[in-house]
């Protein structure tokens, strides 16, 4: 859990720190002036990509509640950040590493988007199940994984009928149209 929480905070720091590392590391490890200029523009785009992916992870409710990303998030972020960190160390392989960083960034983006939609789908399915149970007159489950934690079984029980039968009331509203 500690690693997941560290990555939760690191992903926002990395949006600024890793592009800065690309610039400083390329200057330190002997890249030419034109290479550093190219890396500057690439670093800006990588920084925006890192921020976008961090916001996609942050958009998931379970990530915001626990303040921790999943282990799968840790794995893909570790791979992508390692590739970004490795670029300044080798001027010979910087071209191939740059391509891997771009492909990895696109893969991480689609992975984060897929996890966001999957999380939303699970929450929506739980909400539909809750509505269906309530419509059938069953009480809602009070499990810790309940989609609405503030709803307790007390609030979902049907109100007493006050001497009426168990049949539901029907209200009919007639529409009157003005004649022109």
mmCIF file of C-alpha atoms in Angstrom:
data_model
loop_
_atom_site.group_PDB
_atom_site.id
_atom_site.type_symbol
_atom_site.label_atom_id
_atom_site.label_comp_id
_atom_site.label_asym_id
_atom_site.label_seq_id
_atom_site.Cartn_x
_atom_site.Cartn_y
_atom_site.Cartn_z
ATOM 1 C CA UNK A 1 0.000 0.000 0.000
ATOM 2 C CA UNK A 2 2.904 2.341 0.671
ATOM 3 C CA UNK A 3 4.254 1.946 -2.862
ATOM 4 C CA UNK A 4 0.821 2.620 -4.318
ATOM 5 C CA UNK A 5 0.483 5.802 -2.237
ATOM 6 C CA UNK A 6 3.978 6.937 -3.175
ATOM 7 C CA UNK A 7 3.111 6.547 -6.867
ATOM 8 C CA UNK A 8 -0.134 8.434 -6.313
ATOM 9 C CA UNK A 9 1.835 11.487 -5.178
ATOM 10 C CA UNK A 10 4.812 10.870 -7.493
ATOM 11 C CA UNK A 11 2.740 10.951 -10.687
ATOM 12 C CA UNK A 12 1.983 14.657 -10.181
ATOM 13 C CA UNK A 13 5.565 15.485 -9.222
ATOM 14 C CA UNK A 14 6.813 13.509 -12.239
ATOM 15 C CA UNK A 15 4.873 15.765 -14.626
ATOM 16 C CA UNK A 16 7.398 18.497 -13.813
ATOM 17 C CA UNK A 17 10.430 16.567 -12.595
ATOM 18 C CA UNK A 18 10.904 14.155 -15.497
ATOM 19 C CA UNK A 19 10.836 16.795 -18.266
ATOM 20 C CA UNK A 20 13.285 18.837 -16.192
ATOM 21 C CA UNK A 21 15.473 15.730 -15.842
ATOM 22 C CA UNK A 22 15.457 15.305 -19.615
ATOM 23 C CA UNK A 23 16.826 18.828 -20.068
ATOM 24 C CA UNK A 24 19.386 18.720 -17.262
ATOM 25 C CA UNK A 25 20.462 15.128 -17.925
ATOM 26 C CA UNK A 26 20.925 15.739 -21.642
ATOM 27 C CA UNK A 27 23.073 18.769 -20.915
ATOM 28 C CA UNK A 28 25.151 16.910 -18.326
ATOM 29 C CA UNK A 29 25.722 13.730 -20.337
ATOM 30 C CA UNK A 30 27.064 15.505 -23.399
ATOM 31 C CA UNK A 31 24.269 16.001 -25.886
ATOM 32 C CA UNK A 32 24.823 18.730 -28.426
ATOM 33 C CA UNK A 33 23.007 22.057 -28.433
ATOM 34 C CA UNK A 34 20.600 21.006 -31.187
ATOM 35 C CA UNK A 35 19.812 17.773 -29.368
ATOM 36 C CA UNK A 36 19.044 19.699 -26.173
ATOM 37 C CA UNK A 37 16.799 22.050 -28.163
ATOM 38 C CA UNK A 38 14.929 19.044 -29.597
ATOM 39 C CA UNK A 39 14.712 17.475 -26.167
ATOM 40 C CA UNK A 40 13.230 20.733 -24.836
ATOM 41 C CA UNK A 41 10.234 20.478 -27.163
ATOM 42 C CA UNK A 42 9.918 16.761 -26.479
ATOM 43 C CA UNK A 43 10.114 17.396 -22.727
ATOM 44 C CA UNK A 44 7.216 19.841 -22.901
ATOM 45 C CA UNK A 45 5.084 17.261 -24.709
ATOM 46 C CA UNK A 46 6.132 14.509 -22.307
ATOM 47 C CA UNK A 47 5.255 16.751 -19.357
ATOM 48 C CA UNK A 48 1.791 17.360 -20.767
ATOM 49 C CA UNK A 49 1.356 13.630 -21.390
ATOM 50 C CA UNK A 50 2.445 12.798 -17.838
ATOM 51 C CA UNK A 51 -0.023 15.329 -16.454
ATOM 52 C CA UNK A 52 -2.854 14.002 -18.626
ATOM 53 C CA UNK A 53 -2.234 10.410 -17.509
ATOM 54 C CA UNK A 54 -2.008 11.503 -13.859
ATOM 55 C CA UNK A 55 -5.367 13.261 -14.184
ATOM 56 C CA UNK A 56 -6.921 10.165 -15.764
ATOM 57 C CA UNK A 57 -5.726 8.058 -12.831
ATOM 58 C CA UNK A 58 -6.952 10.733 -10.417
ATOM 59 C CA UNK A 59 -10.395 10.746 -12.078
ATOM 60 C CA UNK A 60 -11.136 7.256 -10.738
ATOM 61 C CA UNK A 61 -13.107 7.436 -7.493
ATOM 62 C CA UNK A 62 -11.311 4.557 -5.793
ATOM 63 C CA UNK A 63 -7.959 6.246 -6.459
ATOM 64 C CA UNK A 64 -9.174 9.520 -4.958
ATOM 65 C CA UNK A 65 -10.709 7.801 -1.922
ATOM 66 C CA UNK A 66 -7.699 5.631 -1.065
ATOM 67 C CA UNK A 67 -5.111 8.124 -2.330
ATOM 68 C CA UNK A 68 -3.343 5.165 -3.911
ATOM 69 C CA UNK A 69 -3.118 3.903 -7.488
ATOM 70 C CA UNK A 70 -3.553 0.216 -8.312
ATOM 71 C CA UNK A 71 -0.658 -2.207 -8.709
ATOM 72 C CA UNK A 72 -1.245 -2.289 -12.456
ATOM 73 C CA UNK A 73 -0.926 1.521 -12.484
ATOM 74 C CA UNK A 74 2.339 1.223 -10.565
ATOM 75 C CA UNK A 75 3.656 -1.248 -13.137
ATOM 76 C CA UNK A 76 2.880 0.805 -16.223
ATOM 77 C CA UNK A 77 4.034 4.053 -14.613
ATOM 78 C CA UNK A 78 7.302 2.421 -13.519
ATOM 79 C CA UNK A 79 8.014 1.191 -17.030
ATOM 80 C CA UNK A 80 7.160 4.525 -18.658
ATOM 81 C CA UNK A 81 9.069 6.636 -16.126
ATOM 82 C CA UNK A 82 12.103 4.344 -16.378
ATOM 83 C CA UNK A 83 12.176 4.807 -20.151
ATOM 84 C CA UNK A 84 11.977 8.590 -19.723
ATOM 85 C CA UNK A 85 14.752 8.590 -17.129
ATOM 86 C CA UNK A 86 16.991 6.453 -19.391
ATOM 87 C CA UNK A 87 16.945 8.855 -22.376
ATOM 88 C CA UNK A 88 19.764 11.231 -21.272
ATOM 89 C CA UNK A 89 22.131 8.422 -20.260
ATOM 90 C CA UNK A 90 22.738 7.157 -23.775
ATOM 91 C CA UNK A 91 23.031 9.595 -26.651
ATOM 92 C CA UNK A 92 23.393 6.674 -29.098
ATOM 93 C CA UNK A 93 20.122 5.010 -28.106
ATOM 94 C CA UNK A 94 18.215 8.241 -27.423
ATOM 95 C CA UNK A 95 16.348 7.980 -30.730
ATOM 96 C CA UNK A 96 15.069 4.484 -30.057
ATOM 97 C CA UNK A 97 14.328 5.294 -26.447
ATOM 98 C CA UNK A 98 12.354 8.342 -27.570
ATOM 99 C CA UNK A 99 10.243 6.159 -29.826
ATOM 100 C CA UNK A 100 9.704 3.716 -26.945
ATOM 101 C CA UNK A 101 8.717 6.603 -24.655
ATOM 102 C CA UNK A 102 6.144 7.815 -27.187
ATOM 103 C CA UNK A 103 4.713 4.328 -27.765
ATOM 104 C CA UNK A 104 4.758 3.660 -24.019
ATOM 105 C CA UNK A 105 3.046 6.982 -23.345
ATOM 106 C CA UNK A 106 0.277 6.166 -25.792
ATOM 107 C CA UNK A 107 -0.125 2.714 -24.231
ATOM 108 C CA UNK A 108 -0.263 4.169 -20.708
ATOM 109 C CA UNK A 109 -2.812 6.770 -21.848
ATOM 110 C CA UNK A 110 -5.129 4.117 -23.308
ATOM 111 C CA UNK A 111 -4.597 1.901 -20.265
ATOM 112 C CA UNK A 112 -5.588 4.757 -17.931
ATOM 113 C CA UNK A 113 -8.607 5.574 -20.090
ATOM 114 C CA UNK A 114 -9.671 1.917 -20.136
ATOM 115 C CA UNK A 115 -9.351 1.686 -16.333
ATOM 116 C CA UNK A 116 -11.414 4.864 -15.940
ATOM 117 C CA UNK A 117 -14.221 3.509 -18.135
ATOM 118 C CA UNK A 118 -14.056 0.088 -16.452
ATOM 119 C CA UNK A 119 -14.349 1.710 -13.025
ATOM 120 C CA UNK A 120 -17.273 3.830 -14.166
ATOM 121 C CA UNK A 121 -18.949 0.751 -15.683
ATOM 122 C CA UNK A 122 -18.607 -1.184 -12.418
ATOM 123 C CA UNK A 123 -20.035 1.701 -10.401
ATOM 124 C CA UNK A 124 -22.914 2.141 -12.836
ATOM 125 C CA UNK A 125 -23.686 -1.573 -12.732
ATOM 126 C CA UNK A 126 -23.740 -1.451 -8.914
ATOM 127 C CA UNK A 127 -26.066 1.560 -9.037
ATOM 128 C CA UNK A 128 -28.442 -0.183 -11.462
ATOM 129 C CA UNK A 129 -28.467 -3.250 -9.212
ATOM 130 C CA UNK A 130 -29.285 -1.038 -6.239
ATOM 131 C CA UNK A 131 -32.142 0.641 -8.105
ATOM 132 C CA UNK A 132 -33.519 -2.720 -9.214
ATOM 133 C CA UNK A 133 -33.364 -4.101 -5.669
ATOM 134 C CA UNK A 134 -35.105 -1.023 -4.330
ATOM 135 C CA UNK A 135 -37.788 -1.255 -7.009
ATOM 136 C CA UNK A 136 -38.461 -4.878 -6.054
ATOM 137 C CA UNK A 137 -38.875 -3.833 -2.426
ATOM 138 C CA UNK A 138 -35.738 -5.497 -1.182
ATOM 139 C CA UNK A 139 -33.502 -3.671 1.204
ATOM 140 C CA UNK A 140 -30.172 -2.509 -0.124
ATOM 141 C CA UNK A 141 -27.053 -4.411 0.936
ATOM 142 C CA UNK A 142 -25.105 -2.726 3.698
ATOM 143 C CA UNK A 143 -21.775 -4.169 2.607
ATOM 144 C CA UNK A 144 -18.631 -2.030 2.790
ATOM 145 C CA UNK A 145 -18.375 -2.129 -1.009
ATOM 146 C CA UNK A 146 -21.800 -0.539 -1.381
ATOM 147 C CA UNK A 147 -21.814 2.025 -4.230
ATOM 148 C CA UNK A 148 -23.475 4.610 -2.008
ATOM 149 C CA UNK A 149 -21.747 4.444 1.375
ATOM 150 C CA UNK A 150 -24.082 6.988 2.980
ATOM 151 C CA UNK A 151 -27.166 4.832 2.268
ATOM 152 C CA UNK A 152 -28.017 2.468 5.090
ATOM 153 C CA UNK A 153 -30.650 -0.269 5.175
ATOM 154 C CA UNK A 154 -32.771 1.952 7.443
ATOM 155 C CA UNK A 155 -33.243 4.533 4.693
ATOM 156 C CA UNK A 156 -34.099 1.993 1.997
ATOM 157 C CA UNK A 157 -36.854 0.143 3.847
ATOM 158 C CA UNK A 158 -40.356 0.868 2.609
ATOM 159 C CA UNK A 159 -42.358 3.201 4.774
ATOM 160 C CA UNK A 160 -45.220 1.688 6.750
ATOM 161 C CA UNK A 161 -48.583 1.574 5.029
ATOM 162 C CA UNK A 162 -50.573 2.997 7.992
ATOM 163 C CA UNK A 163 -53.301 0.372 7.781
ATOM 164 C CA UNK A 164 -53.325 0.107 4.012
ATOM 165 C CA UNK A 165 -52.823 -3.053 2.053
ATOM 166 C CA UNK A 166 -49.518 -4.013 0.495
ATOM 167 C CA UNK A 167 -50.534 -2.791 -2.950
ATOM 168 C CA UNK A 168 -48.816 0.352 -4.141
ATOM 169 C CA UNK A 169 -50.713 3.542 -4.769
ATOM 170 C CA UNK A 170 -51.147 4.802 -8.271
ATOM 171 C CA UNK A 171 -51.376 8.483 -9.029
ATOM 172 C CA UNK A 172 -52.922 9.450 -12.343
ATOM 173 C CA UNK A 173 -52.195 12.895 -13.722
ATOM 174 C CA UNK A 174 -54.420 14.013 -16.541
ATOM 175 C CA UNK A 175 -53.080 16.468 -19.031
ATOM 176 C CA UNK A 176 -55.363 19.236 -20.154
ATOM 177 C CA UNK A 177 -54.559 20.990 -23.379
ATOM 178 C CA UNK A 178 -55.656 24.472 -24.190
ATOM 179 C CA UNK A 179 -57.729 24.669 -27.303
ATOM 180 C CA UNK A 180 -56.720 27.366 -29.718
#
